Amino acid sequence: MTEFVDPPEQLDEKYSSFFKLLKNCKNVVFFTGAGISTAAKIPDFRGDKGLDKAPLNIAQMGVSERDLDSKMPTFGHRSISVLLEHDCRFQFVVTSNHDGLHQKSGTPWSKSANIFGTAYIEECSVCKQRFTRKVIVPSLQRVCDNLDCAGRLKKTGVRYGQTVPEGPLHRAEEAARGADLAIVLGSSMTTSPFCNLPTLSKRYILCNKQTTPYDEDAEICIHDSIDNFMSRLLLELLPNVSIDMDYRQEFEIREEESCVIITTPRPNEPAVFIDEATVWDSTGNPRKFECNLSGIFSVSRDLIEDGNVIEIEFKESFHVENARVKFLAGQVVKGSFVKHLKYH
């Protein structure tokens, strides 16, 4: 389906009507489809460069789960997070995406529903407890954080044709029914049950670069980019609020049994942004940490003496705090890597 943008005069009229409508709203819910993440280089399915046009089999489509950790929130994600924080009319966001970018942008889990699950939440097959991760964890040999349980962990993201998780769907339906306006961004509105949810609201508007089967019943259809839509909305409602942010991940260096390891302070999570780590021994020779399948870097305790320097190299363009530290016997050394996200 060909993408297009409304003529400038028509866009001005539609945005004017939208802002007038918004003035009388008290409960607004966002619904986001794959189109909101294309600016993060995560392809959608039916856009001009969508996966339905790529000569790939279904197993090769999209972005691998492990690559999601390096994807950062788009202007659209961050704008929604800021509106949820600063304008009480905006209550909730429902997404059809697995990518976790709404959470990375600062949107709390309590104000969002991932109706097809997410790659960042695991559920125990025995005790049914759920664990939220900040990074993508391995899929195999994952054991429950509860040591008394030891059940197998499984990610909650579902694939096409699988049953939708009841919890997020129920929360999405509840949010939709309570909304006097649903704003749908970047969705072709062809995937059930997501496409049915905005219609539960009192009224809904669509922002997309394509026509959808739901255009006829929409209050307003704005054919424009999500960035332009959110830019106009922020300018109208929060013209003086900065949406820039720092994305931060913590790590720590500590002794464990006969090794010195580099991991995160969160249990059962690897430090995925580390590329390699080296310790300089007392003779000045470099010794590389080894990385296991769980993403934990380790080196034999025998190779490190008190005061030896550990140097960590990071992937991507992160500013690193404590990337070069001295090993201190019996102590935990903490650090973090930060990505400064600047938005227009």
Short mmCIF file of N, CA and C in Angstrom, two decimals, residues 32-164:
data_model
loop_
_atom_site.label_atom_id
_atom_site.label_comp_id
_atom_site.label_asym_id
_atom_site.label_seq_id
_atom_site.Cartn_x
_atom_site.Cartn_y
_atom_site.Cartn_z
N THR A 32 -0.09 2.52 19.51
CA THR A 32 1.04 2.62 18.58
C THR A 32 1.29 1.29 17.87
N GLY A 33 1.50 1.41 16.56
CA GLY A 33 1.85 0.26 15.74
C GLY A 33 3.31 0.30 15.34
N ALA A 34 3.69 -0.55 14.41
CA ALA A 34 5.09 -0.69 14.02
C ALA A 34 5.67 0.59 13.43
N GLY A 35 4.80 1.46 12.89
CA GLY A 35 5.27 2.68 12.27
C GLY A 35 6.00 3.63 13.20
N ILE A 36 5.76 3.53 14.50
CA ILE A 36 6.42 4.43 15.43
C ILE A 36 7.88 4.06 15.63
N SER A 37 8.24 2.83 15.28
CA SER A 37 9.61 2.35 15.51
C SER A 37 10.48 2.36 14.26
N THR A 38 9.93 2.73 13.11
CA THR A 38 10.74 2.70 11.88
C THR A 38 11.90 3.69 11.94
N ALA A 39 11.72 4.80 12.67
CA ALA A 39 12.81 5.77 12.81
C ALA A 39 13.97 5.20 13.62
N ALA A 40 13.72 4.12 14.37
CA ALA A 40 14.77 3.43 15.12
C ALA A 40 15.38 2.31 14.27
N LYS A 41 15.04 2.31 12.98
CA LYS A 41 15.52 1.29 12.03
C LYS A 41 15.01 -0.11 12.36
N ILE A 42 13.79 -0.14 12.89
CA ILE A 42 13.07 -1.40 13.04
C ILE A 42 11.97 -1.39 11.99
N PRO A 43 12.03 -2.25 10.98
CA PRO A 43 11.08 -2.15 9.87
C PRO A 43 9.66 -2.49 10.27
N ASP A 44 8.70 -1.81 9.61
CA ASP A 44 7.31 -2.21 9.76
C ASP A 44 7.00 -3.28 8.73
N PHE A 45 5.72 -3.61 8.58
CA PHE A 45 5.39 -4.70 7.66
C PHE A 45 4.81 -4.20 6.35
N ARG A 46 3.94 -3.19 6.40
CA ARG A 46 3.21 -2.80 5.20
C ARG A 46 3.58 -1.41 4.66
N GLY A 47 4.62 -0.79 5.18
CA GLY A 47 5.05 0.50 4.67
C GLY A 47 5.75 0.36 3.32
N ASP A 48 6.18 1.50 2.77
CA ASP A 48 6.85 1.46 1.46
C ASP A 48 8.09 0.59 1.48
N LYS A 49 8.77 0.51 2.63
CA LYS A 49 9.95 -0.35 2.77
C LYS A 49 9.66 -1.49 3.75
N GLY A 50 8.40 -1.86 3.81
CA GLY A 50 7.97 -2.88 4.78
C GLY A 50 8.46 -4.27 4.45
N LEU A 51 8.36 -5.14 5.46
CA LEU A 51 8.86 -6.51 5.32
C LEU A 51 8.05 -7.33 4.33
N ASP A 52 6.81 -6.92 4.03
CA ASP A 52 6.02 -7.68 3.07
C ASP A 52 6.56 -7.51 1.65
N LYS A 53 7.50 -6.57 1.47
CA LYS A 53 8.08 -6.35 0.14
C LYS A 53 9.50 -6.89 0.04
N ALA A 54 10.01 -7.42 1.16
CA ALA A 54 11.38 -7.93 1.15
C ALA A 54 11.41 -9.38 0.70
N PRO A 55 12.41 -9.78 -0.09
CA PRO A 55 12.53 -11.16 -0.57
C PRO A 55 13.14 -12.07 0.47
N LEU A 56 12.48 -12.15 1.64
CA LEU A 56 12.99 -12.94 2.75
C LEU A 56 11.93 -13.93 3.21
N ASN A 57 12.37 -15.02 3.78
CA ASN A 57 11.39 -15.91 4.39
C ASN A 57 11.04 -15.37 5.77
N ILE A 58 9.97 -15.86 6.35
CA ILE A 58 9.43 -15.30 7.58
C ILE A 58 10.43 -15.37 8.74
N ALA A 59 11.31 -16.37 8.75
CA ALA A 59 12.27 -16.51 9.84
C ALA A 59 13.35 -15.44 9.80
N GLN A 60 13.55 -14.83 8.62
CA GLN A 60 14.61 -13.84 8.48
C GLN A 60 14.11 -12.41 8.65
N MET A 61 12.82 -12.21 8.81
CA MET A 61 12.26 -10.87 8.79
C MET A 61 12.56 -10.09 10.06
N GLY A 62 12.66 -8.77 9.88
CA GLY A 62 12.74 -7.87 11.02
C GLY A 62 14.12 -7.79 11.63
N VAL A 63 14.15 -7.45 12.92
CA VAL A 63 15.37 -7.25 13.67
C VAL A 63 15.49 -8.37 14.68
N SER A 64 16.69 -8.97 14.80
CA SER A 64 16.87 -10.04 15.76
C SER A 64 16.68 -9.49 17.17
N GLU A 65 16.23 -10.34 18.08
CA GLU A 65 15.96 -9.89 19.44
C GLU A 65 17.19 -9.25 20.07
N ARG A 66 18.35 -9.86 19.87
CA ARG A 66 19.56 -9.34 20.52
C ARG A 66 19.89 -7.92 20.05
N ASP A 67 19.51 -7.61 18.79
CA ASP A 67 19.78 -6.27 18.26
C ASP A 67 18.88 -5.21 18.88
N LEU A 68 17.79 -5.62 19.51
CA LEU A 68 16.87 -4.64 20.09
C LEU A 68 17.52 -3.81 21.20
N ASP A 69 18.50 -4.40 21.90
CA ASP A 69 19.14 -3.67 22.99
C ASP A 69 19.80 -2.38 22.51
N SER A 70 20.30 -2.38 21.29
CA SER A 70 20.99 -1.19 20.78
C SER A 70 20.04 -0.19 20.14
N LYS A 71 18.76 -0.54 20.00
CA LYS A 71 17.77 0.39 19.43
C LYS A 71 17.29 1.34 20.51
N MET A 72 17.29 2.62 20.18
CA MET A 72 16.91 3.64 21.15
C MET A 72 15.54 4.24 20.80
N PRO A 73 14.84 4.80 21.78
CA PRO A 73 13.50 5.36 21.54
C PRO A 73 13.52 6.46 20.48
N THR A 74 12.50 6.50 19.66
CA THR A 74 12.37 7.53 18.64
C THR A 74 11.78 8.80 19.27
N PHE A 75 11.71 9.84 18.47
CA PHE A 75 11.06 11.08 18.90
C PHE A 75 9.61 10.79 19.32
N GLY A 76 8.93 9.92 18.58
CA GLY A 76 7.55 9.58 18.90
C GLY A 76 7.42 8.91 20.25
N HIS A 77 8.27 7.93 20.54
CA HIS A 77 8.24 7.25 21.84
C HIS A 77 8.47 8.23 22.98
N ARG A 78 9.51 9.03 22.83
CA ARG A 78 9.86 9.95 23.90
C ARG A 78 8.79 11.01 24.11
N SER A 79 8.18 11.48 23.03
CA SER A 79 7.11 12.49 23.14
C SER A 79 5.93 11.95 23.92
N ILE A 80 5.56 10.71 23.66
CA ILE A 80 4.44 10.09 24.39
C ILE A 80 4.77 10.00 25.88
N SER A 81 5.99 9.59 26.19
CA SER A 81 6.40 9.48 27.59
C SER A 81 6.30 10.83 28.30
N VAL A 82 6.74 11.90 27.63
CA VAL A 82 6.70 13.24 28.23
C VAL A 82 5.26 13.70 28.43
N LEU A 83 4.39 13.42 27.47
CA LEU A 83 2.98 13.80 27.62
C LEU A 83 2.32 13.05 28.76
N LEU A 84 2.62 11.78 28.91
CA LEU A 84 2.07 11.00 30.03
C LEU A 84 2.52 11.57 31.37
N GLU A 85 3.72 12.12 31.40
CA GLU A 85 4.27 12.65 32.64
C GLU A 85 3.75 14.05 32.96
N HIS A 86 3.57 14.90 31.93
CA HIS A 86 3.31 16.32 32.16
C HIS A 86 1.87 16.76 31.90
N ASP A 87 1.07 15.96 31.24
CA ASP A 87 -0.30 16.37 30.93
C ASP A 87 -1.25 15.27 31.39
N CYS A 88 -2.06 15.57 32.40
CA CYS A 88 -2.89 14.55 33.04
C CYS A 88 -3.98 13.99 32.12
N ARG A 89 -4.24 14.63 31.00
CA ARG A 89 -5.23 14.09 30.06
C ARG A 89 -4.75 12.80 29.41
N PHE A 90 -3.44 12.66 29.29
CA PHE A 90 -2.86 11.50 28.62
C PHE A 90 -2.59 10.43 29.67
N GLN A 91 -3.32 9.31 29.56
CA GLN A 91 -3.36 8.33 30.64
C GLN A 91 -2.59 7.04 30.39
N PHE A 92 -2.48 6.65 29.12
CA PHE A 92 -2.06 5.26 28.88
C PHE A 92 -1.57 5.12 27.44
N VAL A 93 -0.75 4.10 27.19
CA VAL A 93 -0.33 3.77 25.82
C VAL A 93 -0.45 2.26 25.62
N VAL A 94 -1.06 1.89 24.52
CA VAL A 94 -1.20 0.48 24.12
C VAL A 94 -0.37 0.29 22.86
N THR A 95 0.47 -0.73 22.82
CA THR A 95 1.30 -0.95 21.64
C THR A 95 1.20 -2.39 21.15
N SER A 96 1.39 -2.54 19.85
CA SER A 96 1.43 -3.88 19.25
C SER A 96 2.86 -4.37 19.08
N ASN A 97 3.83 -3.59 19.58
CA ASN A 97 5.24 -3.89 19.34
C ASN A 97 5.88 -4.66 20.49
N HIS A 98 6.90 -5.46 20.14
CA HIS A 98 7.66 -6.22 21.14
C HIS A 98 8.90 -5.48 21.61
N ASP A 99 9.24 -4.35 20.99
CA ASP A 99 10.60 -3.81 21.07
C ASP A 99 10.97 -3.13 22.39
N GLY A 100 10.01 -2.86 23.25
CA GLY A 100 10.32 -2.25 24.54
C GLY A 100 10.72 -0.79 24.50
N LEU A 101 10.54 -0.12 23.36
CA LEU A 101 11.02 1.26 23.24
C LEU A 101 10.18 2.26 24.04
N HIS A 102 8.93 1.94 24.29
CA HIS A 102 8.14 2.83 25.16
C HIS A 102 8.73 2.84 26.58
N GLN A 103 9.15 1.68 27.07
CA GLN A 103 9.73 1.62 28.41
C GLN A 103 11.10 2.29 28.43
N LYS A 104 11.90 2.09 27.39
CA LYS A 104 13.21 2.76 27.33
C LYS A 104 13.06 4.27 27.33
N SER A 105 11.96 4.77 26.77
CA SER A 105 11.76 6.22 26.67
C SER A 105 11.31 6.82 28.00
N GLY A 106 11.00 5.98 28.98
CA GLY A 106 10.58 6.48 30.28
C GLY A 106 9.13 6.21 30.63
N THR A 107 8.37 5.59 29.74
CA THR A 107 6.98 5.26 30.04
C THR A 107 6.95 4.09 31.04
N PRO A 108 6.31 4.27 32.19
CA PRO A 108 6.28 3.17 33.17
C PRO A 108 5.40 2.01 32.70
N TRP A 109 5.73 0.82 33.15
CA TRP A 109 4.93 -0.35 32.79
C TRP A 109 3.49 -0.19 33.24
N SER A 110 3.29 0.55 34.33
CA SER A 110 1.93 0.73 34.87
C SER A 110 1.04 1.55 33.95
N LYS A 111 1.63 2.29 33.01
CA LYS A 111 0.86 3.12 32.10
C LYS A 111 0.91 2.60 30.67
N SER A 112 1.23 1.33 30.52
CA SER A 112 1.35 0.77 29.16
C SER A 112 0.89 -0.68 29.13
N ALA A 113 0.50 -1.10 27.94
CA ALA A 113 0.13 -2.50 27.72
C ALA A 113 0.71 -2.95 26.38
N ASN A 114 1.54 -3.99 26.43
CA ASN A 114 2.10 -4.60 25.22
C ASN A 114 1.22 -5.80 24.90
N ILE A 115 0.24 -5.62 24.02
CA ILE A 115 -0.78 -6.66 23.91
C ILE A 115 -0.27 -7.95 23.28
N PHE A 116 0.84 -7.89 22.56
CA PHE A 116 1.43 -9.12 22.01
C PHE A 116 2.65 -9.54 22.82
N GLY A 117 2.72 -9.05 24.07
CA GLY A 117 3.85 -9.39 24.92
C GLY A 117 5.07 -8.57 24.55
N THR A 118 6.19 -8.90 25.18
CA THR A 118 7.43 -8.17 24.93
C THR A 118 8.62 -9.08 25.13
N ALA A 119 9.70 -8.75 24.45
CA ALA A 119 10.93 -9.54 24.59
C ALA A 119 11.63 -9.27 25.91
N TYR A 120 11.13 -8.30 26.68
CA TYR A 120 11.80 -7.90 27.92
C TYR A 120 11.12 -8.41 29.18
N ILE A 121 10.11 -9.25 29.05
CA ILE A 121 9.47 -9.84 30.23
C ILE A 121 9.51 -11.36 30.11
N GLU A 122 9.95 -12.02 31.17
CA GLU A 122 9.96 -13.49 31.23
C GLU A 122 8.93 -13.95 32.25
N GLU A 123 8.35 -15.11 31.98
CA GLU A 123 7.39 -15.71 32.91
C GLU A 123 7.86 -17.10 33.28
N CYS A 124 7.75 -17.42 34.57
CA CYS A 124 8.14 -18.75 35.04
C CYS A 124 7.04 -19.76 34.74
N SER A 125 7.42 -20.90 34.20
CA SER A 125 6.45 -21.93 33.83
C SER A 125 5.85 -22.63 35.05
N VAL A 126 6.47 -22.48 36.22
CA VAL A 126 6.00 -23.17 37.42
C VAL A 126 5.24 -22.21 38.34
N CYS A 127 5.90 -21.17 38.84
CA CYS A 127 5.24 -20.27 39.80
C CYS A 127 4.48 -19.14 39.13
N LYS A 128 4.65 -19.00 37.80
CA LYS A 128 3.93 -18.00 36.98
C LYS A 128 4.32 -16.56 37.29
N GLN A 129 5.35 -16.37 38.10
CA GLN A 129 5.81 -15.00 38.39
C GLN A 129 6.47 -14.43 37.14
N ARG A 130 6.31 -13.10 36.96
CA ARG A 130 6.90 -12.43 35.80
C ARG A 130 8.07 -11.55 36.24
N PHE A 131 9.10 -11.50 35.39
CA PHE A 131 10.30 -10.74 35.69
C PHE A 131 10.59 -9.80 34.53
N THR A 132 10.71 -8.51 34.85
CA THR A 132 10.98 -7.49 33.83
C THR A 132 12.48 -7.27 33.73
N ARG A 133 13.01 -7.36 32.52
CA ARG A 133 14.44 -7.18 32.28
C ARG A 133 14.71 -5.85 31.57
N LYS A 134 15.92 -5.34 31.76
CA LYS A 134 16.31 -4.13 31.04
C LYS A 134 17.03 -4.47 29.74
N VAL A 135 17.42 -5.74 29.58
CA VAL A 135 18.13 -6.17 28.37
C VAL A 135 17.51 -7.47 27.87
N ILE A 136 17.82 -7.79 26.62
CA ILE A 136 17.39 -9.08 26.07
C ILE A 136 18.24 -10.18 26.68
N VAL A 137 17.60 -11.17 27.25
CA VAL A 137 18.32 -12.29 27.87
C VAL A 137 18.30 -13.49 26.93
N PRO A 138 19.22 -14.45 27.11
CA PRO A 138 19.20 -15.64 26.27
C PRO A 138 17.87 -16.39 26.39
N SER A 139 17.53 -17.15 25.35
CA SER A 139 16.27 -17.88 25.35
C SER A 139 16.38 -19.25 26.01
N LEU A 140 17.58 -19.82 26.05
CA LEU A 140 17.76 -21.19 26.55
C LEU A 140 18.34 -21.20 27.96
N GLN A 141 18.01 -22.27 28.67
CA GLN A 141 18.56 -22.53 30.00
C GLN A 141 18.33 -21.38 30.99
N ARG A 142 17.15 -20.78 30.90
CA ARG A 142 16.79 -19.70 31.81
C ARG A 142 16.00 -20.28 32.98
N VAL A 143 16.45 -19.98 34.20
CA VAL A 143 15.84 -20.54 35.40
C VAL A 143 15.26 -19.40 36.24
N CYS A 144 14.15 -19.66 36.88
CA CYS A 144 13.43 -18.67 37.70
C CYS A 144 14.33 -17.98 38.71
N ASP A 145 14.12 -16.69 38.90
CA ASP A 145 14.88 -15.92 39.88
C ASP A 145 14.64 -16.41 41.30
N ASN A 146 13.46 -16.97 41.53
CA ASN A 146 13.12 -17.52 42.84
C ASN A 146 13.84 -18.86 43.02
N LEU A 147 14.84 -18.87 43.88
CA LEU A 147 15.66 -20.07 44.04
C LEU A 147 14.89 -21.26 44.57
N ASP A 148 13.79 -21.01 45.26
CA ASP A 148 12.97 -22.11 45.78
C ASP A 148 12.09 -22.73 44.71
N CYS A 149 12.03 -22.10 43.55
CA CYS A 149 11.16 -22.57 42.48
C CYS A 149 11.94 -23.34 41.41
N ALA A 150 12.95 -22.68 40.83
CA ALA A 150 13.81 -23.27 39.79
C ALA A 150 13.03 -23.68 38.54
N GLY A 151 11.88 -23.04 38.29
CA GLY A 151 11.14 -23.32 37.06
C GLY A 151 11.80 -22.70 35.84
N ARG A 152 11.34 -23.10 34.67
CA ARG A 152 11.91 -22.61 33.42
C ARG A 152 11.28 -21.27 33.06
N LEU A 153 12.11 -20.32 32.62
CA LEU A 153 11.63 -19.01 32.21
C LEU A 153 11.40 -18.96 30.70
N LYS A 154 10.34 -18.27 30.31
CA LYS A 154 10.02 -18.11 28.90
C LYS A 154 9.62 -16.67 28.65
N LYS A 155 10.08 -16.11 27.53
CA LYS A 155 9.73 -14.73 27.18
C LYS A 155 8.25 -14.65 26.81
N THR A 156 7.66 -13.48 27.07
CA THR A 156 6.21 -13.34 26.89
C THR A 156 5.79 -12.87 25.51
N GLY A 157 6.74 -12.47 24.67
CA GLY A 157 6.38 -12.03 23.32
C GLY A 157 5.78 -13.17 22.51
N VAL A 158 4.67 -12.91 21.81
CA VAL A 158 4.03 -13.96 21.00
C VAL A 158 4.26 -13.68 19.52
N ARG A 159 4.28 -14.73 18.74
CA ARG A 159 4.45 -14.61 17.30
C ARG A 159 3.10 -14.63 16.61
N TYR A 160 3.12 -14.31 15.33
CA TYR A 160 1.89 -14.24 14.54
C TYR A 160 1.14 -15.58 14.63
N GLY A 161 -0.13 -15.51 14.97
CA GLY A 161 -0.95 -16.71 15.04
C GLY A 161 -1.04 -17.32 16.42
N GLN A 162 -0.18 -16.87 17.35
CA GLN A 162 -0.22 -17.39 18.71
C GLN A 162 -1.25 -16.64 19.55
N THR A 163 -1.64 -17.23 20.67
CA THR A 163 -2.64 -16.63 21.54
C THR A 163 -2.10 -15.38 22.22
N VAL A 164 -2.90 -14.33 22.23
CA VAL A 164 -2.50 -13.07 22.86
C VAL A 164 -2.60 -13.21 24.38
#
